[in-house]
Tab-separated table of C-alpha atoms and ligand atoms in Angstrom:
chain	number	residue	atom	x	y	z
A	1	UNK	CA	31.812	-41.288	-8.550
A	2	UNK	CA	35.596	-40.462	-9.169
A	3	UNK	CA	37.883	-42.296	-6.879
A	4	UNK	CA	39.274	-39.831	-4.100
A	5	UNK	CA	42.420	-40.021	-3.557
A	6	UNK	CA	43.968	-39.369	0.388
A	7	UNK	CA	47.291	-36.896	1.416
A	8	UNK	CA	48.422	-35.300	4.383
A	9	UNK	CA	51.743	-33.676	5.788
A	10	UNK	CA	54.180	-35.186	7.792
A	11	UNK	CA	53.053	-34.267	11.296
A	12	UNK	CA	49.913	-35.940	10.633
A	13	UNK	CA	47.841	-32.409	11.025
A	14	UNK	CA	46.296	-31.753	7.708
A	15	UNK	CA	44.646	-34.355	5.552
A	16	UNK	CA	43.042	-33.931	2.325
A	17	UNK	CA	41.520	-35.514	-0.396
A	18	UNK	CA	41.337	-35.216	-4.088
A	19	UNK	CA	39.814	-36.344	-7.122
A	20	UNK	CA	41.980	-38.798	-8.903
A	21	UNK	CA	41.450	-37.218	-12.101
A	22	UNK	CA	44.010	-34.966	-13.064
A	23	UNK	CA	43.560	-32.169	-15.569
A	24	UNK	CA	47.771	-33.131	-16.403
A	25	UNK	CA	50.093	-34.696	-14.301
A	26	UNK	CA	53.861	-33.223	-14.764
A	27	UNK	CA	57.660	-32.572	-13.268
A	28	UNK	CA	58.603	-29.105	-12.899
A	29	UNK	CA	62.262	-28.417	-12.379
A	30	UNK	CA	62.156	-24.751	-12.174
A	31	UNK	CA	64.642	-23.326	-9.337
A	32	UNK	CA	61.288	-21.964	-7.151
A	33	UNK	CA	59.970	-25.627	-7.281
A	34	UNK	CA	63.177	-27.043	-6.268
A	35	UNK	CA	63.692	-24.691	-3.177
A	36	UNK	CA	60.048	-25.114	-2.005
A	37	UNK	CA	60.415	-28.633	-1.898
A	38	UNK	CA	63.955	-29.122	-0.868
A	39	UNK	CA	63.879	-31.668	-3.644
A	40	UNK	CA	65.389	-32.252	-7.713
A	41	UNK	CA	61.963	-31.453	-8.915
A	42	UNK	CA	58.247	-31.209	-7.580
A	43	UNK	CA	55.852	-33.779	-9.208
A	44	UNK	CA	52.307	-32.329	-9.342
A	45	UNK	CA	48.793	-33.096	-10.530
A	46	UNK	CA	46.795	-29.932	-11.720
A	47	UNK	CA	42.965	-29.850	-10.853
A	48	UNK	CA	40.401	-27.718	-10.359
A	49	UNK	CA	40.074	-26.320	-6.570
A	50	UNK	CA	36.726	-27.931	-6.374
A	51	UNK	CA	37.794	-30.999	-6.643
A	52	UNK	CA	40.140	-30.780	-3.417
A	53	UNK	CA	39.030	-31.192	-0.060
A	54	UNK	CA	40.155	-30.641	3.828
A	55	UNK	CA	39.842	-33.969	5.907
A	56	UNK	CA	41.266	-31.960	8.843
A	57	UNK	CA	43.613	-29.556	9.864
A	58	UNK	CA	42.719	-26.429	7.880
A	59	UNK	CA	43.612	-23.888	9.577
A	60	UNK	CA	47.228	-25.918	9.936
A	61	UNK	CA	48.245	-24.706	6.808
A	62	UNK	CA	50.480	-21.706	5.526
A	63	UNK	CA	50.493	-19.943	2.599
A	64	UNK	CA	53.110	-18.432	0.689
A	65	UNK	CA	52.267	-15.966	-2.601
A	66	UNK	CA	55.336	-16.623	-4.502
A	67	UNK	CA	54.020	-14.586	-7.434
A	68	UNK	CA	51.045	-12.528	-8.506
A	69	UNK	CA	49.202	-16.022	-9.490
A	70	UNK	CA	50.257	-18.889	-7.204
A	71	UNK	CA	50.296	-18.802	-3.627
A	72	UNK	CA	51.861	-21.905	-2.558
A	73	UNK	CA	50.378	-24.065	0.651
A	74	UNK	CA	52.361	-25.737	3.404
A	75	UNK	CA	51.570	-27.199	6.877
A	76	UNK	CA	52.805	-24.297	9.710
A	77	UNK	CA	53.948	-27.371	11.914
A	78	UNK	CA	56.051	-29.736	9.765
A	79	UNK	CA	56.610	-27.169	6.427
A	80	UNK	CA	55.536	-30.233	4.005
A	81	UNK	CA	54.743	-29.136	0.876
A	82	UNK	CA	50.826	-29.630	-0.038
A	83	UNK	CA	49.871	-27.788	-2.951
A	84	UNK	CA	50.328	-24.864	-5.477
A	85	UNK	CA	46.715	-22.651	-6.118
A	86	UNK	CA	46.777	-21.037	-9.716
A	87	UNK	CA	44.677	-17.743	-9.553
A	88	UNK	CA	44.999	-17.430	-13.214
A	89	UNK	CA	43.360	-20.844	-13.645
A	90	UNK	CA	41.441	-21.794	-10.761
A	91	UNK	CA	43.184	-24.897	-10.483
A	92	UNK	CA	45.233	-26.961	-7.248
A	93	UNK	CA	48.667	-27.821	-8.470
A	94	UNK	CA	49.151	-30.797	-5.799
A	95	UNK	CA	52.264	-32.513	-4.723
A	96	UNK	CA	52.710	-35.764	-5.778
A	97	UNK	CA	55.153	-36.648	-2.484
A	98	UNK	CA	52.049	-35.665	-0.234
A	99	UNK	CA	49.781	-38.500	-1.658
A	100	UNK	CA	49.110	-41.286	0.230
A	101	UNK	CA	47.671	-43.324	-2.242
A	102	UNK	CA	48.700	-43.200	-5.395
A	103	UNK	CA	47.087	-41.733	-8.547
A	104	UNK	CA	46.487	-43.836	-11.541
A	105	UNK	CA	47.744	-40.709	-13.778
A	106	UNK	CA	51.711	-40.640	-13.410
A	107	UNK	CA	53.664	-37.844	-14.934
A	108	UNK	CA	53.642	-37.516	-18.427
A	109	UNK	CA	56.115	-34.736	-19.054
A	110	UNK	CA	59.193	-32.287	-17.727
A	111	UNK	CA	58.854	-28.178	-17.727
A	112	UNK	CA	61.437	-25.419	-17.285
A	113	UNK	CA	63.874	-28.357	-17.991
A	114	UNK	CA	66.167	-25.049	-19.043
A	115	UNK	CA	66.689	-24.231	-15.282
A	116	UNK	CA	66.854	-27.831	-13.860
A	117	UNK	CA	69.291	-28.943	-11.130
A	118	UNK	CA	73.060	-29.440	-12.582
A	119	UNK	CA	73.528	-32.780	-10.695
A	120	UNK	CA	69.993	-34.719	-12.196
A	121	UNK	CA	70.160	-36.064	-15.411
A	122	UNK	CA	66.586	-36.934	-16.868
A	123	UNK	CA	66.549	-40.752	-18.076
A	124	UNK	CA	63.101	-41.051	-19.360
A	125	UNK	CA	61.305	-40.197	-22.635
A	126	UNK	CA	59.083	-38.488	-21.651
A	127	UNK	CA	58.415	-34.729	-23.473
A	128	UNK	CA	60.730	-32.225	-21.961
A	129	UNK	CA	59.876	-28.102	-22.385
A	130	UNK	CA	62.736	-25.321	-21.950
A	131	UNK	CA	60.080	-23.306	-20.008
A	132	UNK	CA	56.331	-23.696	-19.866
A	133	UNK	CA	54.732	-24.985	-22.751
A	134	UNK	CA	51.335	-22.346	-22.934
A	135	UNK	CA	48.862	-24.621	-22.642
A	136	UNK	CA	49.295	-26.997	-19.387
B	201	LIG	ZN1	52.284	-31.120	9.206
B	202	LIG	ZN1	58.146	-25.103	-10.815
């Protein structure tokens, strides 16, 4: 069996767990990423939904439909940033930051580098994409 890996939000209300076997693990500097999370960029794993589970606190979490495609889920106590859901694909875009233990995947690329924040500068070599590369 796959290891699971554990996350909640910061109040402590909603726990979850997850396979720890990422379809792509990636940094995503577009400006819609950056305001959700209050942060440079939003780390994220992408998997498919049935892979992702509710310990507890279910029916603590928001969601937001930031576009026809993702909806984007939060906890309605704290506003922690969980997870993105991908109609298109049927995948769980989670948050790195809300991991509790970590994944043996780290992040292995940067998108929409073309709209990242003024102030970061990107000191890895990892691949970097303008926008989103098709495929991911
Ligand atoms: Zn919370
Ligand atoms: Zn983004």
């Amino acid at each position: 069996m796959t290891k699971q890996l554990k996350g909640s939000c910061l109040c402590g209300a909603i726990e979850f767990q997850v396979e720890d076997n990422f379809d792509y693990v990636g940094n995503c500097h577009c400006s819609e990423c950056r305001k959700f999370t209050g942060s440079d960029y939003s780390s994220a794993g992408g998997i498919a939904s049935d892979k992702f589970n509710f310990v507890k606190g279910e029916n603590a979490v928001s969601f937001y439909k930031k576009s026809e495609n993702t909806e984007l889920a939060f906890c309605k106590t704290c506003g922690s940033s969980l997870f993105s859901i991908k109609s298109d694909s049927g995948r769980y875009n989670i948050r790195l930051g809300a991991l509790d233990d970590a994944p043996s995947q780290k992040p292995g690329f940067h998108i929409y580098v073309g709209s990242k924040a003024a102030w970061l500068e990107i000191n890895d070599d990892l691949k970097q994409f303008e926008a989103h590369p098709e495929k991911l």
